[in-house]
Coordinates of C-alpha atoms in Angstrom, one line a residue:
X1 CA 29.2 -47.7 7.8
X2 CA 26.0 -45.3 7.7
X3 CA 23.2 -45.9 6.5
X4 CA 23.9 -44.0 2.9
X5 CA 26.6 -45.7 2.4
X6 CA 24.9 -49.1 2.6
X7 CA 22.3 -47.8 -0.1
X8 CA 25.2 -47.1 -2.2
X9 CA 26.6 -50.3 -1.8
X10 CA 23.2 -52.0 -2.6
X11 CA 22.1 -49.6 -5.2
X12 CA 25.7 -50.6 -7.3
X13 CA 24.8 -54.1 -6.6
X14 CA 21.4 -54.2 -7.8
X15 CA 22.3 -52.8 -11.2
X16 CA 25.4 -54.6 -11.6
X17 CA 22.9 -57.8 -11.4
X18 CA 20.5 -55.7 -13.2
X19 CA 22.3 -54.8 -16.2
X20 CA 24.4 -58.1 -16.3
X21 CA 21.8 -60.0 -17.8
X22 CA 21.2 -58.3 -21.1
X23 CA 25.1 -57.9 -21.5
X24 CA 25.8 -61.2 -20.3
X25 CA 23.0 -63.0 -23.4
X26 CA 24.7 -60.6 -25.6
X27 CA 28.3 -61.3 -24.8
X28 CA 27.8 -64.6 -25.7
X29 CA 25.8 -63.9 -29.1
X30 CA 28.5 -61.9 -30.0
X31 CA 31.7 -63.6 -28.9
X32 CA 30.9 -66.9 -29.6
X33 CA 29.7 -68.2 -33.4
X34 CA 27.8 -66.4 -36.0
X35 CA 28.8 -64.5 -38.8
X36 CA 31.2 -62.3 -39.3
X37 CA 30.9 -58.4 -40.2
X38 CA 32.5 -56.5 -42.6
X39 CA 35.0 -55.0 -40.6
X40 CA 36.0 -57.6 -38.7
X41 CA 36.7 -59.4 -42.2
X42 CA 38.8 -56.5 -43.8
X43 CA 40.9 -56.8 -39.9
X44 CA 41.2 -60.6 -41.2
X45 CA 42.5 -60.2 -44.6
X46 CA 45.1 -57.9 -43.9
X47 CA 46.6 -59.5 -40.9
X48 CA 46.3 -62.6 -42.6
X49 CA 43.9 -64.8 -40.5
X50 CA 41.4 -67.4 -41.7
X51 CA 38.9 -66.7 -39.4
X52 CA 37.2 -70.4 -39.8
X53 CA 40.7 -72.1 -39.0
X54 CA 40.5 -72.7 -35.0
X55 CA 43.0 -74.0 -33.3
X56 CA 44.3 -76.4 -30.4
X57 CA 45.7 -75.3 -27.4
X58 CA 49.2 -74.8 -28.0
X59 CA 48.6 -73.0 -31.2
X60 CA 46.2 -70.9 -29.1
X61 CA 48.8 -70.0 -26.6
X62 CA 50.8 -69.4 -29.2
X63 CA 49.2 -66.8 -31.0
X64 CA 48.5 -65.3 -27.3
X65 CA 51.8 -64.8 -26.7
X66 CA 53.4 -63.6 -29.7
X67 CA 50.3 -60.8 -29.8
X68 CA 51.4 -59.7 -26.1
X69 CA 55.0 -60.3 -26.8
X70 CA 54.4 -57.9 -30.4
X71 CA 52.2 -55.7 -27.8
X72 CA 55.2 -55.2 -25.6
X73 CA 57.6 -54.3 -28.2
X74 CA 55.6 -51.9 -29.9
X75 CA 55.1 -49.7 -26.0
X76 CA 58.4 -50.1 -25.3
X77 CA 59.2 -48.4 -28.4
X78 CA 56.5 -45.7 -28.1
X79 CA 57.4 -44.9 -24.4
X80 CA 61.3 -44.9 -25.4
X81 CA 61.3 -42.4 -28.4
X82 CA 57.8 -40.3 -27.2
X83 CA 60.4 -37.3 -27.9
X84 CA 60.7 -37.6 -31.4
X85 CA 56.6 -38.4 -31.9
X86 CA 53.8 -35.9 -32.5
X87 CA 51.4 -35.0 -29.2
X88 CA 54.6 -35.4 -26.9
X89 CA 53.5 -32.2 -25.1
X90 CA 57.7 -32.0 -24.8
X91 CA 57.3 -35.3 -22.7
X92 CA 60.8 -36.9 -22.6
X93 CA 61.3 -40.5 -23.9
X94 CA 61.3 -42.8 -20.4
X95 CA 64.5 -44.2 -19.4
X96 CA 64.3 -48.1 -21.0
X97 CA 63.7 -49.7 -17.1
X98 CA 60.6 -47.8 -16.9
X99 CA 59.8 -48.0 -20.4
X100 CA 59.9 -51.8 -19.6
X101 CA 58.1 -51.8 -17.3
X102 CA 55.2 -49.9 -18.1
X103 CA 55.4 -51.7 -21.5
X104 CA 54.8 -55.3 -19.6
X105 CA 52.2 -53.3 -17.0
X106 CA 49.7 -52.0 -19.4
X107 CA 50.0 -55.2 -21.7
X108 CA 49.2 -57.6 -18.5
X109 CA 46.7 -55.8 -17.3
X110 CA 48.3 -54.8 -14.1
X111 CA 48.7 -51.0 -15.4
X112 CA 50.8 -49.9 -11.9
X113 CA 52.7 -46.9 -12.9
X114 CA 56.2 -45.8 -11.6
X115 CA 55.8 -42.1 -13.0
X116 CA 53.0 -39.6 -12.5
X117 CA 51.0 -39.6 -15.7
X118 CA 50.4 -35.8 -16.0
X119 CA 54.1 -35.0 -16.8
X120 CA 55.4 -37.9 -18.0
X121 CA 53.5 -39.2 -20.8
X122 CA 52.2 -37.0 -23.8
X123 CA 48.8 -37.5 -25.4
X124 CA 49.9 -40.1 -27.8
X125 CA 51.8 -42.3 -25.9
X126 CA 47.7 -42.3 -23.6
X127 CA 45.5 -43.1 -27.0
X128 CA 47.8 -45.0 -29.1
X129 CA 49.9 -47.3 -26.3
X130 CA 47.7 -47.4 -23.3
X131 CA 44.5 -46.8 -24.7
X132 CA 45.1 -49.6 -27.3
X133 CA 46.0 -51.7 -24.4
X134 CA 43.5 -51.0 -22.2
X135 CA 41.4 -52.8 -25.3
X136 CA 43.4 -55.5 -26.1
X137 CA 44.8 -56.7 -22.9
X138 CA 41.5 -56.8 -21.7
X139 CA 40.3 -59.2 -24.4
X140 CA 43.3 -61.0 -24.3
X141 CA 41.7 -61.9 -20.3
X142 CA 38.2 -63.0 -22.6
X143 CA 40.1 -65.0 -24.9
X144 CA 41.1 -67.3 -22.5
X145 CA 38.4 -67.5 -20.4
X146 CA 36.4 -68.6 -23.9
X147 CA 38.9 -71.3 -24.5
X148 CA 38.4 -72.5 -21.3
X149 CA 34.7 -72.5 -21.4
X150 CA 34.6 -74.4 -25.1
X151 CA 36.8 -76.7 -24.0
X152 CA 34.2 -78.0 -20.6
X153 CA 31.6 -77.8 -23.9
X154 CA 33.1 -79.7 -26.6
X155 CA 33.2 -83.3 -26.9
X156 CA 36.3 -85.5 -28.1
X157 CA 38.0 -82.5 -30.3
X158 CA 41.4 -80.9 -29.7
X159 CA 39.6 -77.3 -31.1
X160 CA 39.3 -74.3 -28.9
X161 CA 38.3 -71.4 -30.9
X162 CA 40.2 -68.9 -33.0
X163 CA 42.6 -66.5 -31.0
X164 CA 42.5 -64.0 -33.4
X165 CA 38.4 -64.0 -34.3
X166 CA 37.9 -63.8 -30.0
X167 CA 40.4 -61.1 -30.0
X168 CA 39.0 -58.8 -32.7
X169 CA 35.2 -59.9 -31.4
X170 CA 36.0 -59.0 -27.7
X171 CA 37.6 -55.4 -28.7
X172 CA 34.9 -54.2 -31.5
X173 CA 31.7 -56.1 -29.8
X174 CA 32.3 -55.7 -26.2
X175 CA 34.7 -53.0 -24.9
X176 CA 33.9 -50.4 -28.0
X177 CA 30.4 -50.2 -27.9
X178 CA 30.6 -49.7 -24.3
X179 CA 33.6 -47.5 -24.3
X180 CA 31.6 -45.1 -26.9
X181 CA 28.5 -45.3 -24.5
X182 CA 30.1 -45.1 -21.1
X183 CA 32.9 -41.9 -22.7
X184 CA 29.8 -39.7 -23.6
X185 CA 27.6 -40.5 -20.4
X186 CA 31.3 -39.2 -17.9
X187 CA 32.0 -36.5 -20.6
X188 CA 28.6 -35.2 -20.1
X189 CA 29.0 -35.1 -16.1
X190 CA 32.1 -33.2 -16.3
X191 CA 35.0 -35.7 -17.6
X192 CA 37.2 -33.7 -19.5
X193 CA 38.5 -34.5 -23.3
X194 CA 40.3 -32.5 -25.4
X195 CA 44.1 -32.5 -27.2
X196 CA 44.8 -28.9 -26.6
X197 CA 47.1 -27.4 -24.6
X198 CA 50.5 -28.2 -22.9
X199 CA 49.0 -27.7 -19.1
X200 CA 48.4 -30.6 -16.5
X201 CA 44.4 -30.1 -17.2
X202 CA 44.4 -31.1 -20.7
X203 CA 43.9 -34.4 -22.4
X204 CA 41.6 -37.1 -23.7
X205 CA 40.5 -38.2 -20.6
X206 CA 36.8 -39.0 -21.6
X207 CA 37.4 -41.3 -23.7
X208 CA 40.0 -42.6 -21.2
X209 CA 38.1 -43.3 -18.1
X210 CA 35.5 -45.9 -18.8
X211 CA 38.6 -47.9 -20.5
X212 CA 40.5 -47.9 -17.7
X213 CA 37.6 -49.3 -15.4
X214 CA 35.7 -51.5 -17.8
X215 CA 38.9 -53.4 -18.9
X216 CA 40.5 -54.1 -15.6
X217 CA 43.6 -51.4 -16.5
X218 CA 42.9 -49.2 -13.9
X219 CA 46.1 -46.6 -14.7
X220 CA 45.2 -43.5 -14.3
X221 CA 45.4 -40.5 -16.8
X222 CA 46.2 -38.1 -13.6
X223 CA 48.8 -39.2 -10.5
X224 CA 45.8 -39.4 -8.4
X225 CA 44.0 -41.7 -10.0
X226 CA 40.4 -41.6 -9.4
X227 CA 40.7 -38.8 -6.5
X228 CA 41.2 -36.2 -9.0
X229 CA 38.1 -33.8 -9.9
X230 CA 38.7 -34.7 -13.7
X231 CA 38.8 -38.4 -13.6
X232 CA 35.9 -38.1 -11.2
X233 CA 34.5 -34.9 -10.9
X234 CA 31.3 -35.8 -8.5
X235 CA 29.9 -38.8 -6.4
X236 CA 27.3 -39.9 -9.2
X237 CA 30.4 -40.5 -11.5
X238 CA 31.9 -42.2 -7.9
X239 CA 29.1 -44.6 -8.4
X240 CA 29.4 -45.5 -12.1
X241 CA 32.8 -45.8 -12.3
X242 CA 32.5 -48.5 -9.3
X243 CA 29.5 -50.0 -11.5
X244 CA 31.9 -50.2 -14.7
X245 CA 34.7 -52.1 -12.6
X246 CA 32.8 -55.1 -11.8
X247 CA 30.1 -55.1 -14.8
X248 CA 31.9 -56.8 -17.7
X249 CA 33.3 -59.7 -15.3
X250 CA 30.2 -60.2 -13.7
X251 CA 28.4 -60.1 -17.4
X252 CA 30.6 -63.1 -18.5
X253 CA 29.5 -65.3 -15.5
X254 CA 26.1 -64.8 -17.2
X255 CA 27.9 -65.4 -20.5
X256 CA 29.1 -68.7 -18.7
X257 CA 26.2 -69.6 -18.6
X258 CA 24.6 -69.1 -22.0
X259 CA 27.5 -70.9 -23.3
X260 CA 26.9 -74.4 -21.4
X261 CA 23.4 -74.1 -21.6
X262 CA 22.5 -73.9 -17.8
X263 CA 21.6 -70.4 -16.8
X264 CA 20.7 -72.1 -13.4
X265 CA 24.7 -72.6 -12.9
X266 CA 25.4 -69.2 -13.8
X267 CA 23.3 -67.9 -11.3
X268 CA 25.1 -70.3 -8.7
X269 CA 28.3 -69.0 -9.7
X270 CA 27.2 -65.4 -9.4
X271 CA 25.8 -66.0 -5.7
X272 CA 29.5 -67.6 -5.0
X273 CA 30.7 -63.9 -6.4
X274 CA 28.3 -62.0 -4.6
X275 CA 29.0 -63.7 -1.1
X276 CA 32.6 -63.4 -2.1
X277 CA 32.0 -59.8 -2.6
X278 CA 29.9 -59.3 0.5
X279 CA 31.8 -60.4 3.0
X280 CA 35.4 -58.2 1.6
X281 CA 32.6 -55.6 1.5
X282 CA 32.0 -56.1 5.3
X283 CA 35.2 -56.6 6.5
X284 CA 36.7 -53.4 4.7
X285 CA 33.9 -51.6 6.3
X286 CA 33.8 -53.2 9.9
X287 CA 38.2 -52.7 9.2
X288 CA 37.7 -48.9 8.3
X289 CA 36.0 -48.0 11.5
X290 CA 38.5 -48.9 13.7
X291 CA 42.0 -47.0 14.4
X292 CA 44.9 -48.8 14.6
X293 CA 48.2 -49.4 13.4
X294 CA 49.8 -46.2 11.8
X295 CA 46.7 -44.8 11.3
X296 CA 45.2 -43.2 14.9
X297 CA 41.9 -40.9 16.1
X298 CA 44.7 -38.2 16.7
X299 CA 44.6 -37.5 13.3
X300 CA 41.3 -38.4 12.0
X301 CA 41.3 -42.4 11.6
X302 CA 40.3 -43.7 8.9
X303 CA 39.0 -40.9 7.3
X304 CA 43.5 -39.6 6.5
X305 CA 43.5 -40.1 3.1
X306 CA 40.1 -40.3 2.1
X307 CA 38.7 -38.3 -0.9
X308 CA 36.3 -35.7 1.5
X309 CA 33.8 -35.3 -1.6
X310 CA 32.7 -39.2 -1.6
X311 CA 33.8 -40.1 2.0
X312 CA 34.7 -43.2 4.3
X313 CA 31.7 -45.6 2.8
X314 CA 31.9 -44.3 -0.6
X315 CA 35.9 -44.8 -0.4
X316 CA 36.0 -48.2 0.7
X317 CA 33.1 -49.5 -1.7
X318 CA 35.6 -47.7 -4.4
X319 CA 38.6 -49.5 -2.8
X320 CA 37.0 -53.3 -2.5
X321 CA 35.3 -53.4 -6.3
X322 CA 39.1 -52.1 -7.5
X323 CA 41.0 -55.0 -5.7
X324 CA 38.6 -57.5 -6.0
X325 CA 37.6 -56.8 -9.4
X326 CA 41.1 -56.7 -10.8
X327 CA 41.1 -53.4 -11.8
X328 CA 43.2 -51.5 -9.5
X329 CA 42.0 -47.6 -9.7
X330 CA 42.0 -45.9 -6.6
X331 CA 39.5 -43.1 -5.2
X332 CA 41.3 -42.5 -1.8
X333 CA 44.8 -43.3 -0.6
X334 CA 45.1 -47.3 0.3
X335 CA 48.0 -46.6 2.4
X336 CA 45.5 -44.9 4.5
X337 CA 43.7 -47.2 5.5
X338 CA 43.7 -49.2 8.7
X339 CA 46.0 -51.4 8.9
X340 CA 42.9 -54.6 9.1
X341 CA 41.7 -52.4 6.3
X342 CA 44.6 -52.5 3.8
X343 CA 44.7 -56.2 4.7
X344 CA 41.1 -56.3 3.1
X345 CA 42.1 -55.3 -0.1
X346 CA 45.0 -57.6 0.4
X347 CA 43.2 -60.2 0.4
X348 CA 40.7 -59.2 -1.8
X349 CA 43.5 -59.9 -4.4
X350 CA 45.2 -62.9 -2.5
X351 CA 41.8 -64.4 -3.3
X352 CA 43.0 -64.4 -6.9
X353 CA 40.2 -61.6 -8.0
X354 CA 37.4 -64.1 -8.2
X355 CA 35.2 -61.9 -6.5
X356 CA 34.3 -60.9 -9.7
X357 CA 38.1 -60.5 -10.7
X358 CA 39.0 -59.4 -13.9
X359 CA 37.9 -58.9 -17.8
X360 CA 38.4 -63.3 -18.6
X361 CA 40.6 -63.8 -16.0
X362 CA 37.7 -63.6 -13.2
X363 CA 35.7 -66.1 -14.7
X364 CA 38.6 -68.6 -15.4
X365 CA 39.8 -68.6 -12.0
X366 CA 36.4 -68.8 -10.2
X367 CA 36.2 -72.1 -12.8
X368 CA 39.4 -73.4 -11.6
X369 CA 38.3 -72.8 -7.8
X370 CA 34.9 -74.5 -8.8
X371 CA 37.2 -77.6 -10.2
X372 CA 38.7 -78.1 -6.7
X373 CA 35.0 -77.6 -5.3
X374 CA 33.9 -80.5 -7.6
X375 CA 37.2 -82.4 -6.8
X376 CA 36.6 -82.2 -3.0
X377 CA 32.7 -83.1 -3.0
X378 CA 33.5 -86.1 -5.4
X379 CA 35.7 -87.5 -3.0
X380 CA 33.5 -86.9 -0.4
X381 CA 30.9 -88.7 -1.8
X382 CA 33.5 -91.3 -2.7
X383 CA 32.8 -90.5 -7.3
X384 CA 35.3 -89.7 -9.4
X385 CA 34.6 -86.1 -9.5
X386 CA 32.8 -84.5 -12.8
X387 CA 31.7 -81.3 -14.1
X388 CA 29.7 -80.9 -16.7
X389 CA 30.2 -84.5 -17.9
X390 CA 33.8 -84.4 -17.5
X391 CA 36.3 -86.4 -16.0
X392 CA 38.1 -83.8 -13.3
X393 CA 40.8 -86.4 -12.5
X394 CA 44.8 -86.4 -11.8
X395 CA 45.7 -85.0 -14.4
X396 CA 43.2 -82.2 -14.8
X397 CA 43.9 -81.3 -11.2
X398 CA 47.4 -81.3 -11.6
X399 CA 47.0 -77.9 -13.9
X400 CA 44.3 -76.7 -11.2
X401 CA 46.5 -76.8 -8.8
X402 CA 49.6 -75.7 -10.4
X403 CA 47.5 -72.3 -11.9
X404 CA 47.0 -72.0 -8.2
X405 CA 50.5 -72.0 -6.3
X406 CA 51.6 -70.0 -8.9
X407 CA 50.2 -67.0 -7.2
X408 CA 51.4 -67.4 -3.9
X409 CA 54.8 -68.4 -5.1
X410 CA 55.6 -65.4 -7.2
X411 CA 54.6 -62.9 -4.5
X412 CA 56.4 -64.4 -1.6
X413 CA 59.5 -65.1 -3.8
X414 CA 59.8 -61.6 -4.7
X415 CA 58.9 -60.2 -2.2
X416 CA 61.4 -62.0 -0.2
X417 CA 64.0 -61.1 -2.3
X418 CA 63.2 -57.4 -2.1
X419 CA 63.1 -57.6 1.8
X420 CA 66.6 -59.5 1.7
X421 CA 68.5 -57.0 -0.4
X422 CA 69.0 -53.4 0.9
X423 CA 67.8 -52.1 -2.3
X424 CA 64.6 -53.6 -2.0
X425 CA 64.2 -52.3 1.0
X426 CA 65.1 -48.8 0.4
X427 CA 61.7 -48.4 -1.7
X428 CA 60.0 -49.3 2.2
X429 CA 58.1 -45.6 3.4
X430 CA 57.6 -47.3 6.9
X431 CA 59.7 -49.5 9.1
X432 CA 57.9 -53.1 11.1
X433 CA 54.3 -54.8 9.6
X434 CA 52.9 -52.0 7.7
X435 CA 56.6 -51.3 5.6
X436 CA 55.9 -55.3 5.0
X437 CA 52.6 -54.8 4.2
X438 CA 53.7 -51.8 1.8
X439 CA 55.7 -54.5 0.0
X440 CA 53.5 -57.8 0.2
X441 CA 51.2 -55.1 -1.2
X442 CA 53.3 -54.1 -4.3
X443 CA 54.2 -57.3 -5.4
X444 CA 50.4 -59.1 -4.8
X445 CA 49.5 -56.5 -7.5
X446 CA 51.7 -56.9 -9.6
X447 CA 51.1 -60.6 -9.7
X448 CA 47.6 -60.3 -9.7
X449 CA 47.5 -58.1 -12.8
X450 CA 45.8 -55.6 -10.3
X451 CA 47.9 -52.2 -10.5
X452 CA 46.6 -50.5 -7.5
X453 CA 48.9 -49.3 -5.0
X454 CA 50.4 -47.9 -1.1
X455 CA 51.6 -44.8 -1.7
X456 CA 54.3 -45.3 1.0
X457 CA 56.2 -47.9 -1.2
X458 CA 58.2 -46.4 -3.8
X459 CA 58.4 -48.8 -6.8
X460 CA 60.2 -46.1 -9.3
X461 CA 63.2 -47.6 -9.0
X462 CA 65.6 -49.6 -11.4
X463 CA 65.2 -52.8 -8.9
X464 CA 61.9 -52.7 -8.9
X465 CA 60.9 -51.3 -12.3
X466 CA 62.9 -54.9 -13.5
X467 CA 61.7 -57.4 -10.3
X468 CA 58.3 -56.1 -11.1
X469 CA 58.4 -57.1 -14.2
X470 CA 59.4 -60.6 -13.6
X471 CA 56.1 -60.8 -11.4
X472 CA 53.8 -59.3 -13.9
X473 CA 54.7 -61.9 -17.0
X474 CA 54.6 -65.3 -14.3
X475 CA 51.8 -63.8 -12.6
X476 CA 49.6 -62.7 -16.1
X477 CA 50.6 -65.6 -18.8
X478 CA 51.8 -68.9 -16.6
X479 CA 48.4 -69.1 -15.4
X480 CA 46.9 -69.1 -18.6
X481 CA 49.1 -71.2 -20.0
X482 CA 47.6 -73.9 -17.5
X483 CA 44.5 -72.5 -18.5
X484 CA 44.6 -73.3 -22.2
X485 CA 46.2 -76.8 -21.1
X486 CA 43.0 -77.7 -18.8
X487 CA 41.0 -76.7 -21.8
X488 CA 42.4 -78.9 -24.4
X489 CA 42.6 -81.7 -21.9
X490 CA 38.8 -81.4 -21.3
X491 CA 37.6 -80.4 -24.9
X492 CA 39.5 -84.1 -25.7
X493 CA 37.3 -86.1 -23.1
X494 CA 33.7 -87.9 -24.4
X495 CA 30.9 -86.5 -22.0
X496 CA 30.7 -89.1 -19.0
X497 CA 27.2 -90.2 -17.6
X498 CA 24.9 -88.4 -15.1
X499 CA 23.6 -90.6 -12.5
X500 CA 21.8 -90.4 -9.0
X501 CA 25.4 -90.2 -7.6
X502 CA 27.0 -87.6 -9.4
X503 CA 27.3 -84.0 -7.7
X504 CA 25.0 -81.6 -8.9
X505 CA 27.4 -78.0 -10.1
X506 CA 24.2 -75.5 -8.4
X507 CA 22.5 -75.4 -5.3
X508 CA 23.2 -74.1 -1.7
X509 CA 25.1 -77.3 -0.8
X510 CA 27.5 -76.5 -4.0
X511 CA 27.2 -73.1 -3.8
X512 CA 29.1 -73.8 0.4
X513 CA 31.4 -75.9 -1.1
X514 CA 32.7 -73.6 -4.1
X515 CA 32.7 -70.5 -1.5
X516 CA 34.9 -72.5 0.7
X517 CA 37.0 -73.6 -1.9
X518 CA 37.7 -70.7 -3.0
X519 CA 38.5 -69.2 0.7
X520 CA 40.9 -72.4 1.7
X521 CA 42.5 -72.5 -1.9
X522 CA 43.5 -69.5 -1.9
X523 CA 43.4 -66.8 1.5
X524 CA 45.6 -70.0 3.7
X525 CA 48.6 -69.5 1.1
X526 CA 48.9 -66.0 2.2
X527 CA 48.2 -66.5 6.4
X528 CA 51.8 -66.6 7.1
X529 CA 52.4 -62.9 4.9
X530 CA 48.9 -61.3 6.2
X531 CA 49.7 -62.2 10.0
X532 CA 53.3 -60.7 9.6
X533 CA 51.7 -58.1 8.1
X534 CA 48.1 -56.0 8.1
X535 CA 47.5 -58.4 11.0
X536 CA 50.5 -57.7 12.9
X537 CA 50.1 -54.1 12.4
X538 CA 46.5 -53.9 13.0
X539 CA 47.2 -56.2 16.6
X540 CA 49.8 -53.3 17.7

């Protein structure tokens, strides 16, 4: 890596930690408690909600669901008749596997996309179906990573909050203010946005972009994602758009904080992030530099695929905050990368996107690998383990460690299936490790609500479109579901007793333990499919 790309990499990270401070204090000012405004009431009265009803955890979950169930229906509808709508652009209405599936994609967050956006979708199946869930699948992520936090708060209550008050609170407080800000700031460096026209150059793509990589959607409004010079005309907008991927999940670890009342533990968390972070950052670097697999100097190494105008460095900085940040844009081809390389970002998902991960669903799975953390060292010091004052026993574990095989499971069951049937297979661009690695690839993002992509594999088919699908829904919603479980099962508990003997949630020795937690609990699931795999390809 040369030395400018290093003071990229360091410049992003120092204002990333710069700017998550403020937004972190306000996030939780304005997501948890306080009054209501005006709008937010009139939103209230007509959908019916009483605002200062909250609810357990099953009625939570509830209410989750049937919004992202009502969210699905309402896309699929959209993408199915986009004929008969105004500001089609003469788009045809998508055949109902694909409709599917980019229904379930954008409402889980994973936003992957079987069809090139440019001539398939018209300008109001972008604002009113993806752009609305670019907002609300994002907060959906924040919802439950605000149950989870009020119920390590509360004491001896069954009450986790109000779905529909976080919901409406996390899309007009958070992502709208900063959408406004972020649309003008790319707009003014040469991000397009406009409704005229039928051509491929036209479109609302202004107030697109910062959506897209501020919410963890990561779809693009163009095939190529990121690469193209209208999504990302320059390498200052290269540098911001990589900033707005991992700002807002690395703001609510701040928010984490403010909310149990120890800023000290947020900062711990944050340093488990940031070495987390660090060491994907290295690898993919110390990955890119070397040719191997079916990547080779004959043809330019590492640098075949990579947008020319921000280069290797700037490419696989772009390429590591996407994966490990949940978002899932893409600046440069992954498929193009070395094999080792491509493994990176592999993993940088397999880690479950911790590192920060995505909008909510970072911070609720770094907790959950911070509960194994705090599980192991009690043992170790022979405690029953606690955090926070609360009782992290059997069965508190048993949700842990279901939320965390359910990962694992989904991708190597599907992608199993899709290796053992010949029209799974069919969608493979490469024979040996890296057309395994093309797959493993597919179906870790889908499960990890990720979205990004090898553009070897093609996914556009009606297998796929429907196997897909099954991964997106177990991989987005059974994990919260243990989520909101954990949460009422805490909230329940009466705050335990700090002695000399209980393990202290901050510090360097916690701050080892968490980072290794996180590695063990989740990278050793996925050995067997890296080694087949990037590994294999990368030892050829």
């Amino acid at each position: 890596m040369t030395v400018f790309g290093w003071l990229q990499a360091t410049l992003v990270i120092a204002v990333v930690v710069g700017l998550h401070v403020p937004l972190g204090d306000y996030f939780a000012r304005a997501l948890d408690g306080g009054r209501h405004l005006a709008p937010e009431r009139l939103l209230y009265r007509v959908c019916g909600v009483d605002p200062d009803r909250e609810q357990n955890w099953r009625h939570y979950l509830f209410a989750l669901l049937a919004f992202s169930a009502a969210s699905i229906a309402a896309l699929f509808a959209l993408f199915t008749f986009q004929d008969r709508l105004p500001w089609s652009l003469g788009r045809d209405g998508m055949p109902w596997p694909l409709a599917l599936h980019t229904a379930v994609s954008f409402t889980t967050n994973t936003s992957w996309q079987n069809y090139a956006g440019e001539s398939t979708t018209g300008h109001l199946a972008v604002m009113a179906g993806l752009g609305t869930q670019a907002f609300a699948s994002g907060a959906v992520g924040i919802c439950a990573a605000l149950a989870l936090v009020r119920g390590l708060v509360r004491r001896g209550t069954d009450e986790l909050g109000n779905f529909w008050v976080d919901l409406i609170r996390s899309v007009l407080r958070v992502f709208l203010p900063l959408a406004v800000v972020f649309g003008l700031l790319l707009m003014a460096a040469g991000v397009p946005q406009h409704l005229s026209g039928v051509d491929q150059l036209a479109g609302p793509v202004g107030s697109w972009e910062p959506l897209k990589l501020m919410s963890g959607d990561g779809g693009g409004f163009f095939n190529a994602n990121s690469a193209h010079p209208l999504e990302n005309p320059s390498a200052w907008t290269n540098t911001v758009e990589i900033v707005l991927m991992l700002l807002i999940p690395t703001a609510l670890v701040r928010t984490y904080g403010r909310m149990v009342g120890s800023l000290r533990q947020s900062w711990t968390l944050l340093t488990v992030v940031g070495i987390l972070f660090c060491l994907l950052l290295v690898a993919g670097n110390l990955a890119q530099s070397l040719h191997t697999g079916t990547v080779t100097a004959a043809v330019g190494g590492q640098t075949e695929g990579t947008e020319t105008r921000f280069g290797v460095p700037a490419s696989t900085l772009f390429g590591i905050s996407a994966t490990a940040s949940a978002d899932g844009a893409a600046n440069a081809s992954y498929d193009s990368f070395s094999s080792l390389g491509g493994g990176v970002l592999l993993a940088g998902m397999m880690l479950g996107e911790i590192a920060p991960g995505g909008t909510g669903s970072g911070l609720y799975g770094l907790l959950m690998a911070v509960m194994v953390a705090v599980f192991i060292g009690g043992l170790m010091v022979g405690r029953t383990p606690e955090y926070l004052r609360k009782r992290i026993g059997f069965g508190e574990m048993r949700h842990v460690v279901l939320y965390a095989l359910v990962a694992p499971t989904t991708v190597l069951v599907c992608s199993a299936i899709a290796v053992a049937l010949p029209e799974g297979r069919s969608s493979m661009g490469n024979t040996g490790p890296h057309g395994l690695t093309e797959l493993i690839y597919a179906y870790t993002s889908n499960t990890a609500s990720n979205g990004s992509a090898m553009a070897g594999f093609n996914g556009a088919t009606d297998f796929h479109n429907l196997l897909m699908v099954a991964a997106m829904l177990v991989g987005r919603y059974v994990p919260i579901v243990f989520v909101l479980a954990l949460a009422g099962r805490l909230a329940r508990q009466r705050p335990g007793v700090v002695t000399v003997g209980t393990l202290r949630p901050y510090g360097v020795n916690f701050v080892v333990l968490a980072t290794g937690a996180a590695l063990v609990l989740a990278l050793l699931n996925f050995l067997p499919a890296l080694s087949l795999g990037p590994v294999a390809e990368g030892l050829l």
